[in-house]
Every structure is written in structure tokens, then in C-alpha cells.
Amino acid sequence: MNFKQKKLLSFIALAGILGGCTPGSNVDTVSQAVDPSAYIVQSYPLDTKEYRYVELENGLRAILISDKDAVKAAASLNVDVGSYQDPDGWDGLAHFLEHMLFLGTEKYPDSDEYMKYLDAHGGQRNAYTAYDMTNYHFSVDANGFEGALDRFSQFFISPLFTEKYVDREKNAVHSEYFTRINNDGIRGAEVFENIINPQHPAFKFNAGNLDTLTDKPDQKAREVLIDFYNSYYSADHMTLSLVSNHSLDELEKLAKEKFSTIPVLNSVPKTNFPALFAEGELPKIVEIKPIQEARSLSLTFPMPVMREHYQENPIGFVASLISAEGENSLRDRLKEKGWILGFSASAGMSYGGNDSFTIGIGLTEAGEQHQDEIIAAIFDQIQLVRDSGVEEWRYNEIKNLAEMGFRFSENGSLGMQGAISFANALQRVLPRDLLGSGFRKFDRVLINQVLDQLRPENMVVTFSSPSVTPDKTTEFYEAEYRTYQPTEDRVASWSKTLFADLTLPERNPLIPENFDLEQVVSAEQPVKLTESGSVELWHYPNIEDGIPRTTVMLAIDRPDRPTLEQVFIQQFYFALMSEQLQDLGYNASRAGMSYSVSAGGVSFAGYSDKLAELSDVILAEVLKPRFTQQQFDRLVEGTERQVRNYYKVAPTAGVNRELQNLLNADSYPLEEQITVLRSITLEKVMAAPEWLYGESRMQMIAAGNITESQARDFADRIVKTLGIQGTDRAIPKGMRLVRVEENKNSPAVFVSELDHQDAAVLRYYQGRSNDQKEMVAMSFLGQMISQYYFNDLRTEQQLGYIVQAMPVQMDRTAGLGFMVQSPTADAKTVEAATDEFLPKFQQILENMTDEQFEPLKQATLAQLRQPAQSLGQKIGMYWQDLRLGYPEFNSRELSIEAVEKVTLSDIRDLYQKTILDNPRSLSVIAPGAKGGVTATVGTAQEYQEQKEIITRT
């Protein structure tokens, strides 16, 4: 796949998973390091994993992670070559190469050998191409790790680039490009690429399509591809991460055995790039007309590379102050004006030799008319940061909180995403810095260097709105835009003071001080303490991880299902309440605590010391709404816009949502939603607590570092504060699911009005019952069928880039789904291909032997048996069991038992009865540009008439 923002996302993933380290520029810092300690990973105190950095003889650098508790193993290999290196006239070649490497090697010539091996061992795989790197990755059951590594490593040793697959994968690249043609984010990125220095490699089209990858009279794509591979895929420009329950010695042996024969080449990827904008080109205004009805404003400031200063993280520090919340903050003042929906500041994209800083604003319709005032206000905030924000105590507060988070990091499994983050980071940081905080050294000079770049004359202003009158269209994603330089008077207006009295946050009062553990005995599973008409309380003390954290989760259940009006009122109440609680939330998040308030319930999590104090304040506030008419009007405007954008989402997301609406007996047509939406008043929203918490019952779990008496006290205070009266009436459970009628000849067909050129088809088969055995068997069947469906419709027939067969479970009713999004085939062709595939798979099942079936079964069992990787994950699993109606917390054990009993004969029978004989089937189709599909189903409400409704008892 090819994501324009994937590079930045990989940095964010590293910060989230590994503790906040921000990679720097593309510099071989490891080879420059002298201090031997630089090669030793500094892990957090509670981490039981072992780490080792090795460098192979061919220069490949690897980080090895031994996790004795890991059931899944994972690997990721990063090559510091991406679309920047695409040869002239061959845009998208690096991305095309990524696709081709999967299709056979000298040792494993079968094009789907890698995929079949992973599927047989409970694995998954993917890859992506960014501007300056390409990443390949997979996860697999640990007992299949060596075989997967052997197949994976051959991509970088002896790929075949088989001639017959070249045109096929060109089509796949083209389909991938076409699936994103209506994505406003990608369209905006192409506009930005069109306005930068044409000499910069980011100016190129990095996704590729049939036009850019077509053979030329003097050059064949395959020849250029092989030359590119032989020029750049050099071992000394690769970094590898291996994560498994194998020992470090075993992992080092595997790394050397599998990857030491990757060749070392002479070519070096280009690292010297021209400036992103030529002298005198800035400031610049860019106006974009989006597909969705949305309004936004962003300010992008190019700057010299700062990411090599990841230990100081000056961009992160400046961003935290510019986007700071709290009383009298910029965010609050702009919201009070009714101009903005949201505000953020962060490191922007890194463009080879150029970093950037981005401030993003979601605009209201009123805010669209005040863009220059908003920009001026942002520069008021920037000046405030210059004048009083660059203080060491502020930096130290962030640093200390990050170190606290590092000290008490949960000993969780890394998985495939962790492997990806490690491989990517190893290209840019020293091994000792792979874990930990990015705030280690306060450097006033670096911080001021960042602030010096945040000037009106060094800025690209991007405004996106349906009101834009464009005069240009981008070549590939057909984004409509216009661009111009602002007048001197307009630039001068950005320096005028709008808010002279903005302030930055004071010291955080919620930072924990006591990290003692309570005198509790860790329990095997939650224990019920109380059950009455008003509360069902569960207690799960657990301090095995040594972390002084507590989690409290609760749901407020009412005996009546909400009307559409009540749905909107609840949604508005808690959206506005979240805004009211914003200042508290800001301090809580900075202190390692979190909370959520919604119609479904409330949760608190974080360090135990101040959690009760936080909860008392939050719960008291929940009953004291201070919403304004202006806030309410802004929220209604945004919600109505979301409803109107219903048909402007990606086709696969759209058909999934349409299926949900068809099968949810409590769904409503868009026209009715808008009518009801407009009838709601602020007064109705303010009165919501009167019926939300009166006749209701609370289900709650208190877990972690908390005693029984503390749990009871927590529950009592919540019941008293919210005024929960309890009820003797039954509480409805789960969704009201429409039973799909049997279709002996062909499925019922619903045609969506989704606005997209691609056709999308989702064929759904509903199970016959909601017992555990069928749910597990259907899930197992979905995993089995996925590989074959993908290979037939995607690999062989090239019907689309997105081709999926998967289990579809709604509440506790099993199902199976087949989904295709195609830019080339019409919906009838896709439907026919699915119809032709189904008997083929029946034959595959008939020909399958017990010996072939058993590894698939064991892979599923290994996945089910994988224990929770952290206390937080374990609590989440217990809570899900409670909400799904498994008070014995045995849903996983029941699933394991059901899989253990499943035989090949059972799967054959299930497939025959559910899919072939008299299926309960339904097709949801977005016909795209080709059209030509006849519906047999009208609206969702018409479809639901006189249907049986499945409810959970």
C-alpha cells in the first residue's frame, strides 16, 4: 500500500507504543556513535522482554526482542528507499517494486507461497512505501516464525520479478490508487505537492498508476524495476526487527542465517534535497474544494531538519504550548467566538532535508468568514510562547511525566506494529534511545530556532471549503484548488493583536505524588460485590504488574431503548459536556490519567493517587451543564454536516455502514434524522440528566490497584452523585438485529447512493443461530476462506485492490462477508465472480484432508489461547464479557472449546447449509460510475418491515 502520511504515522506509532521517542533525520547515527552504551537498549523497569542490537557482516542492522510471553512472532524490514528515488518518468516505481517482491523468489517460486504459509500459521502481512523508505512486515504464530522468515528474507535476496505478474501488479497498483481518488486527505496532499519546488522529489506522484508505469518504447517496466532493485536494495541501507518468544541467541542465529546473504550495493539513496520552497515564494495561500462538506484551515511552516534532535524534541515542546488548553487558552477563546470546531499543533511531514510544523483548525461556517482573525490569534499564541513559554519548569513537567510513564510502562506485547516502529526508528536513532521519552534535554536555543520559523512570511495557509472557487485541478486525484500570494496588507493583518490576554497553563495539580501499592491480593478474575436494582459492582484487584494504576468502568443501562430524539440529545449532551470538561481533561491527560463520559457510560483510568479526586470533580460537573446557545448551534451544524456527508465516504466503509443500517432494527432514514436533529433545542439537551440517570441501573468494574472498600465507596459515590434510582424492569441487551430471509436463488440486493467512481459489493451471509459453537465455527470458516477468495478475485482476476472475505459478527449472531471494491469491474461482474467462487471453495473443502485442516485449526487455537498482553487489555476483555452477557468471564474458554471440537466435516456442513443450500444472504452494492444494478430491496425501513427481530436475552 502507499500512504502519503505513513511516514509521519510511523513516528507517531513509535511514540505511542515505545514511549514517545521521535526519530530524527535520515542519518546513520549508529555508525557514528562511539560510546558502547549507545548500542544497548535502555528498557523500562517493569519490562520483562530482552533486547539485543546486532549488525550483520553485510551492514544490515537489527534489533532483536525476546518476549517469553509472546504467542505471536513478528518481523519488519525497513529499506531507506522510497518514492524519492523513483526514476524520472517512472512515478510510483518504488511502490510497484513493493508489490512485486511478494510474488515469488528463486527459493520459493510460487507467487502465493508466502501468503499461504502465513495463512496456515495464523499470520498476517503487509507493506507500505513512503517518501524515503519502504517497510515490509508480518506476524505469525511463534512456532511458524522460522519458516516465515525464510520466505520473507528471500524477497531481499533473490526475487523473480516474474514477467507474467508485471502487468497484473500494475493493475493492482492502479486499483490501489483509484480506491483513494476521493479521499480528501490524499487529494490535499497532492495539492501541496503541486505547489512546492518542482526540483524537490516530493513533487512527483508517488503512488503510481497504469499511465506512469506503462512500458516505454526504449524501456520496459520490468527492466527499470530490476535496475532499481539492484541499485538501492542494499543490506547496509536496511534495518530489521524480530520479535518472538525465541531466546536472543536463537533470534540472532535466525537473523544471521536468513539475512546475511542480502547483497551490499554501491548506490546510495539521494539525501541532499533542495529547499521545499524557493526564496520569495512564501507566504502562500492555497484554497481547496473538498468532496465532503467540511471546512478547515491549516498553517504549515517549513523549517530545517529538527528530528535529529529527538532527545530535546523542540518541535514537540513548542507544539504542546501552542495547542495548550485550559482557562483563557487560545482554543477556548476561538471556540467562544464560535469560529472553530477543533485545534491542533504538531510536527508536520518531513520532506527530505526539510521538516515542517503544522497547525490545524476545524472551522465552523462562521469561522470561515474570520480566517484572518484566526490566523492573527494564532500568532498571538506564538508570541505568548516566545515571551513566557520557554521556561525550563514547563519542559521539566513534560519530561517528568514522560519519565513517570516510562517507569510504569505496562509490560505489553509489541506485536507487528511494535516491530514496524522498531525497524523504522532504527534507521534514525541509536539503539539505546529506541525506548523512552523524547523529552530528555531542555535546549532553549533549539526551541527558539523552531519558534523563529513560525512567522507569517514563512507560511503556507491552506483553506478547504465547499465555497472555494478553484481554477486548477491536480493531475492524478483531480483535486480542485487555487493558489496565490497574499497582499502585503493581508500579511500585515496577521501580526495585529487580537487577544492580548491569553495565558498558558499553570503547574498541573493532578500530577500524582504517591506511588504506593494497596494491600490487596491479585485476583484470578473479577468478583461480584454487589447486585441490586441500582448497581451491579465487580471488583478485580490486580497489582501483579507493580503499577499503581486503577481502572473504573461503568455503564448506565435504562429499561427503554432510546428514541431517535433521545439518541441525538444524549449525543449532544455528552459532546458539549466533554467540551465543558476540556480543561480538566487536559490536566488529567498530562498527569497520566484519562476519563470518558458518554451516553454508554463513564470510565476513569490512571495513577491511583489522584483518580478519586478527578472522578469526584468530573461527576459533579456532569450534572451541571453550562452550555451556551452558540456552542449548541455549532454542534448541530457539525452533526448535520456529518449526516449530509453520509454518501461521501470510501465505498468499503459505505457499504459496511449500509449493511449495519439494514440489519439494525433501530436505524432511521437520513431525512428523518435531519428533521429530528433540527427539532432539538438547547433546553431539551440541558434537561437530559433528568431521564438519563433516574430509572436506570449501573454496571461497574473497579480494577487494578484498588481495595474492596475503595471499590464500594467509588460505586456509592457515583450512584449518589448521578442520582441513579434503579429499576426492576428488564434491561434490553445488545442490538435488535433483523433476521435475513432465506434466498434460495440469489441474495436480496440493496443499492446504495454512495458517491464514488468505484463499484463496491458486500455480500453478507447470516448464521442460523447465535450459539457459541456456530459463532466460533463461522469465524474459523471466515479465516479459512479469506486466502482463497483473495487469490481468486484479487490475484488471478484482478477485480480490485480491496478484496476481503471475513467473519462478520453482529452482537452475538455469526455471519460471513465477501467484499470487493473495484475501479475496473462493474458490480454485476463482481457479484458473478463471487457466485462462481462459492462452489469452487466447496470443492476445496471437499478435497481438503484432515492433515491439511489441522494446521489451520491449530493456528486459530494459538490465536485464541494468546493471553492478554497487559493488565489494561485483560480488564478490557473482562468488561467486554460482562457487556456481552458472559458473567463467568469464559467467552474465550468457550471459544477454545468450540474450536477444539470443530472438525473438517463440521466446516463442510456449515458451509453447505449457510452459504449454498438456503442462505440468508444480502448484497449491498455501491454501483459506482458503471451503474447497471437493479435493487430488490428499497429503504432499510422497508426491508425491515415484518421481519423477525433477533434480540439477546
PDB file of C-alpha atoms in Angstrom, residues 8 13 87 166 191 232 248 259 287 335 354 372 421 479 549 562 581 583 657-658 670 685 736 847 857 863 873 887 910:
ATOM      1  CA  LEU A   8       4.610  10.507   9.979  1.00  0.00           C
ATOM      2  CA  ALA A  13       3.180   4.846  16.411  1.00  0.00           C
ATOM      3  CA  PRO A  87      13.484   7.430 -11.696  1.00  0.00           C
ATOM      4  CA  VAL A 166       4.191  -7.445 -14.086  1.00  0.00           C
ATOM      5  CA  VAL A 191      -2.245  19.829  -3.960  1.00  0.00           C
ATOM      6  CA  TYR A 232      19.062   0.509  -3.960  1.00  0.00           C
ATOM      7  CA  LEU A 248      18.088 -13.723  21.959  1.00  0.00           C
ATOM      8  CA  PHE A 259      19.573 -12.126   6.145  1.00  0.00           C
ATOM      9  CA  GLU A 287      -7.653  27.057  -1.335  1.00  0.00           C
ATOM     10  CA  LYS A 335     -14.472  28.404  20.498  1.00  0.00           C
ATOM     11  CA  ASN A 354      13.061  19.856   5.292  1.00  0.00           C
ATOM     12  CA  ASP A 372      -7.518  36.278   9.047  1.00  0.00           C
ATOM     13  CA  SER A 421       8.122   1.003  14.758  1.00  0.00           C
ATOM     14  CA  ALA A 479      -8.406  17.849  -6.586  1.00  0.00           C
ATOM     15  CA  ARG A 549      -2.898   2.336  38.419  1.00  0.00           C
ATOM     16  CA  PRO A 562     -33.826   5.465  23.274  1.00  0.00           C
ATOM     17  CA  LEU A 581     -14.628  19.299  30.885  1.00  0.00           C
ATOM     18  CA  ASP A 583      -9.659  21.949  30.973  1.00  0.00           C
ATOM     19  CA  ARG A 657     -22.443   1.140   7.134  1.00  0.00           C
ATOM     20  CA  GLU A 658     -25.366   0.452   4.820  1.00  0.00           C
ATOM     21  CA  LEU A 670     -31.396  10.301   6.760  1.00  0.00           C
ATOM     22  CA  VAL A 685     -30.340  18.890  25.915  1.00  0.00           C
ATOM     23  CA  ARG A 736     -32.127  -5.545  17.724  1.00  0.00           C
ATOM     24  CA  ASN A 847     -10.648 -32.106  -1.386  1.00  0.00           C
ATOM     25  CA  LYS A 857      -7.197 -25.271  13.328  1.00  0.00           C
ATOM     26  CA  GLN A 863      -4.511 -17.112  18.487  1.00  0.00           C
ATOM     27  CA  GLN A 873      -6.074  -5.454  27.932  1.00  0.00           C
ATOM     28  CA  PRO A 887     -20.613 -13.068  33.725  1.00  0.00           C
ATOM     29  CA  LEU A 910     -21.727 -25.271   7.954  1.00  0.00           C
TER      30      LEU A 910
END
